[in-house]
CSV table of C-alpha atoms in Angstrom, one decimal:
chain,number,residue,atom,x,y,z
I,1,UNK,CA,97.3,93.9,89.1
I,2,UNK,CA,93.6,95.1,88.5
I,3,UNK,CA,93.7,96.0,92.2
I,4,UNK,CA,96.0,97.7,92.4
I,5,UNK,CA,95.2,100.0,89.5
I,6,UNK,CA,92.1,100.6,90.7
I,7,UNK,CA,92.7,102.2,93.5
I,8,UNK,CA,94.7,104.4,90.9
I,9,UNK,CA,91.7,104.8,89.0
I,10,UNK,CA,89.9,105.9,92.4
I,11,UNK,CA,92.6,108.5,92.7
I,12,UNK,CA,92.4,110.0,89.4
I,13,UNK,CA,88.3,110.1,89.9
I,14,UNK,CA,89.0,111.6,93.5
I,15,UNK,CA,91.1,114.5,91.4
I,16,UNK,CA,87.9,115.5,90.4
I,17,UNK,CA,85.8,115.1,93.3
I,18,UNK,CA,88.1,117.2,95.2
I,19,UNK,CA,87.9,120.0,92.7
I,20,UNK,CA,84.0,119.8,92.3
I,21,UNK,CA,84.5,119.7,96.6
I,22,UNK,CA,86.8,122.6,96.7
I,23,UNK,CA,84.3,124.8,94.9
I,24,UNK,CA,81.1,123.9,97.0
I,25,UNK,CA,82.9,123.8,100.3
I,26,UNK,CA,86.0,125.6,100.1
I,27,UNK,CA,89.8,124.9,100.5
I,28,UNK,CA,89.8,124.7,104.6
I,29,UNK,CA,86.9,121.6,104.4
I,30,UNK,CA,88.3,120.2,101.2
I,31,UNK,CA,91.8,119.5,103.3
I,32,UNK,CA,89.9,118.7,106.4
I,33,UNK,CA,87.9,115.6,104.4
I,34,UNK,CA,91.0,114.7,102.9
I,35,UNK,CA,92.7,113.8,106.5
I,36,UNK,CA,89.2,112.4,107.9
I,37,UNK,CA,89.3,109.9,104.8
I,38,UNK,CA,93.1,109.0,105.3
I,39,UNK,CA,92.6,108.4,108.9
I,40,UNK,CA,89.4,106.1,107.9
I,41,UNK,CA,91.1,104.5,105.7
I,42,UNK,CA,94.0,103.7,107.9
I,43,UNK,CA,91.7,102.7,110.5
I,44,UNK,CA,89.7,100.3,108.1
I,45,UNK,CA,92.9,98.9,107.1
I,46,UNK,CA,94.0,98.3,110.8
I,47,UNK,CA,90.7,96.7,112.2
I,48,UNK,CA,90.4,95.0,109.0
I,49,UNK,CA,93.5,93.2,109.4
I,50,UNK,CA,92.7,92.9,113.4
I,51,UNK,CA,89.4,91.0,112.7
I,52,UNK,CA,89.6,89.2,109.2
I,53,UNK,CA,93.8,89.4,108.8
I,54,UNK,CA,95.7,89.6,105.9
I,55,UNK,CA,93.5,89.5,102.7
I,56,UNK,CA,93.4,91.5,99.5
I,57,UNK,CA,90.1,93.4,99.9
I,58,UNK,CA,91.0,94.2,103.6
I,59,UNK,CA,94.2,95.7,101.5
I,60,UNK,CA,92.2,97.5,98.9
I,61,UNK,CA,88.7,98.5,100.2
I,62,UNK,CA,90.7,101.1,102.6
I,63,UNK,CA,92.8,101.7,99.9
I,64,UNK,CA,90.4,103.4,97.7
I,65,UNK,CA,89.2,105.9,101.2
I,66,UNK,CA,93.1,106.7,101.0
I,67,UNK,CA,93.1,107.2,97.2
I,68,UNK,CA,90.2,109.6,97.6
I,69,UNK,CA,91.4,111.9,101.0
I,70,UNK,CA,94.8,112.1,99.1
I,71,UNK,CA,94.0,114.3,95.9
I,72,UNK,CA,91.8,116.4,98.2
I,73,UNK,CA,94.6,117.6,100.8
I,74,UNK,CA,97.9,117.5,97.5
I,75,UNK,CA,95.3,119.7,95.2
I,76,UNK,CA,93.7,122.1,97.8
I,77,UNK,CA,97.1,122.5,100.1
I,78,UNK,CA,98.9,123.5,96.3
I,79,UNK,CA,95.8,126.0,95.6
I,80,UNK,CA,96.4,127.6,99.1
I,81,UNK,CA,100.1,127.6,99.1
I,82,UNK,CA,100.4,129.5,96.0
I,83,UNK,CA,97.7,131.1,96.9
I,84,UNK,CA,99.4,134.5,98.4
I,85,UNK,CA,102.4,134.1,96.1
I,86,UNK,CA,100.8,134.6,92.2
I,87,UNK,CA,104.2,136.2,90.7
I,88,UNK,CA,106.1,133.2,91.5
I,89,UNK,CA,103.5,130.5,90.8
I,90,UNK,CA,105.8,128.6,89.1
I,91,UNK,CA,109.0,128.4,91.3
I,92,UNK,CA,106.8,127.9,94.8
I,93,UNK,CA,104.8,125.5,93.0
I,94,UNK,CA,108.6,123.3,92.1
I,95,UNK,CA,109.2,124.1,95.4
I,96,UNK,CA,106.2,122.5,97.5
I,97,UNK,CA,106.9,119.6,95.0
I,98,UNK,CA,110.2,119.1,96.1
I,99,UNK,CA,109.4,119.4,99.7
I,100,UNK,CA,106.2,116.6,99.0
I,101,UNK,CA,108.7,114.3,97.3
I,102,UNK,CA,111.1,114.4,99.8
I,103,UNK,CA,108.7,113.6,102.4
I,104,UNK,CA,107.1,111.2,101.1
I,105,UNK,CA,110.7,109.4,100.2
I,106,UNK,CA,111.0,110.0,104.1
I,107,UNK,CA,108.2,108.3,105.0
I,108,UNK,CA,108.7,105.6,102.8
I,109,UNK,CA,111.9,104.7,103.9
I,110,UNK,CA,110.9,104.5,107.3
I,111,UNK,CA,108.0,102.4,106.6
I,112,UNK,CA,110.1,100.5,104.1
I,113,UNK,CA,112.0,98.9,107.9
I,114,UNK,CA,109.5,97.8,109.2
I,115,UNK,CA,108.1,93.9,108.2
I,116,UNK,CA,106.2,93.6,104.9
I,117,UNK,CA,104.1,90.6,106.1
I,118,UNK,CA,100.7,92.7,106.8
I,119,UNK,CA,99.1,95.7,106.3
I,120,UNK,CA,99.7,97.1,109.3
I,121,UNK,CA,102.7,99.1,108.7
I,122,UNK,CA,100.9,101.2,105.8
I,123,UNK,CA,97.5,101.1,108.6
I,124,UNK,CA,99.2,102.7,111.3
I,125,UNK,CA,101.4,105.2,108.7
I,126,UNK,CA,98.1,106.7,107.3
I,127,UNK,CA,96.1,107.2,110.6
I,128,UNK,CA,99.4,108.7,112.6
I,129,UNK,CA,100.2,111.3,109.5
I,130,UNK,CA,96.5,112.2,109.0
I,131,UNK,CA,96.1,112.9,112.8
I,132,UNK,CA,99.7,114.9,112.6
I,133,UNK,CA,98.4,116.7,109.4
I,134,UNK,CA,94.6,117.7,110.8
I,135,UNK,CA,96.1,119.1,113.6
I,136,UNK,CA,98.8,120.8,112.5
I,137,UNK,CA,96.4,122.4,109.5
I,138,UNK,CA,93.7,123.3,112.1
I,139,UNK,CA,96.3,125.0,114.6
I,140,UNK,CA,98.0,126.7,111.5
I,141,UNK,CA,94.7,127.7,110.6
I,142,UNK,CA,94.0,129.2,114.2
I,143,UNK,CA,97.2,130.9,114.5
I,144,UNK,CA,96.5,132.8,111.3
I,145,UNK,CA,93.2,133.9,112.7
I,146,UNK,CA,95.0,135.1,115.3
I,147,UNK,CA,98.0,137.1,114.0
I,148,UNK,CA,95.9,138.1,111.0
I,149,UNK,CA,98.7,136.7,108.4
């Protein structure tokens, strides 16, 4: 149990890394790191399991990459969303909740199918969705560039 909350302590400290990193570097990077240190920690978790197999640390140690990319992409992706929208504040922000809790339950259930016996299912879930977040951000980010919106 002491593992396990520490990678929620990791997460909670990675709140405030993100905002400290948000200021110095900007929403854009702050995102950006957040999906390079998902798909690290995915890929720790894989090769971990690859080389050493199943084991606790080769559970947690990528964990606590994970626990630190993910407050960096939820708290910077809010800030940008509700960004252009500062009258409604409240009702996008219920919104983009919604929409994370519903993915997420999404995910979960699909990951939820496949065999609980390694590592490998959350490994492979966490590399795939930060390689389909990264590029979908930088191509959003390049269409707007484009089109000026």
């Amino acid at each position: 149990a002491i593992y396990f909350g520490s990678v929620g302590l990791v997460f909670f400290l990675g709140g405030f890394v993100s905002g400290y990193f948000s200021k110095i570097f900007g929403i854009q990077k702050t995102i950006l790191s957040g999906c390079l240190l998902l798909f690290l920690g995915g890929l720790a978790m894989l090769l971990w399991h690859v080389i050493f197999g199943l084991s606790i640390l080769g559970f947690i140690m990528p964990m606590y990459c994970a626990a630190l990319g993910v407050p960096m992409i939820l708290g910077s992706s809010t800030a940008g969303a509700l960004l252009p929208f500062p009258h409604v504040a409240g009702s996008a922000s219920a919104l983009l909740g919604c929409y994370q809790f519903l993915f997420s339950s999404l995910v979960g259930t699909i990951v939820m199918k496949f065999e609980a016996t390694s590592s490998l299912p959350l490994a492979f879930t966490l590399i795939i969705l930060s390689v389909i977040a990264g590029i979908w951000y930088v191509g959003k980010k390049h269409s707007s560039l484009s089109t000026g919106v």
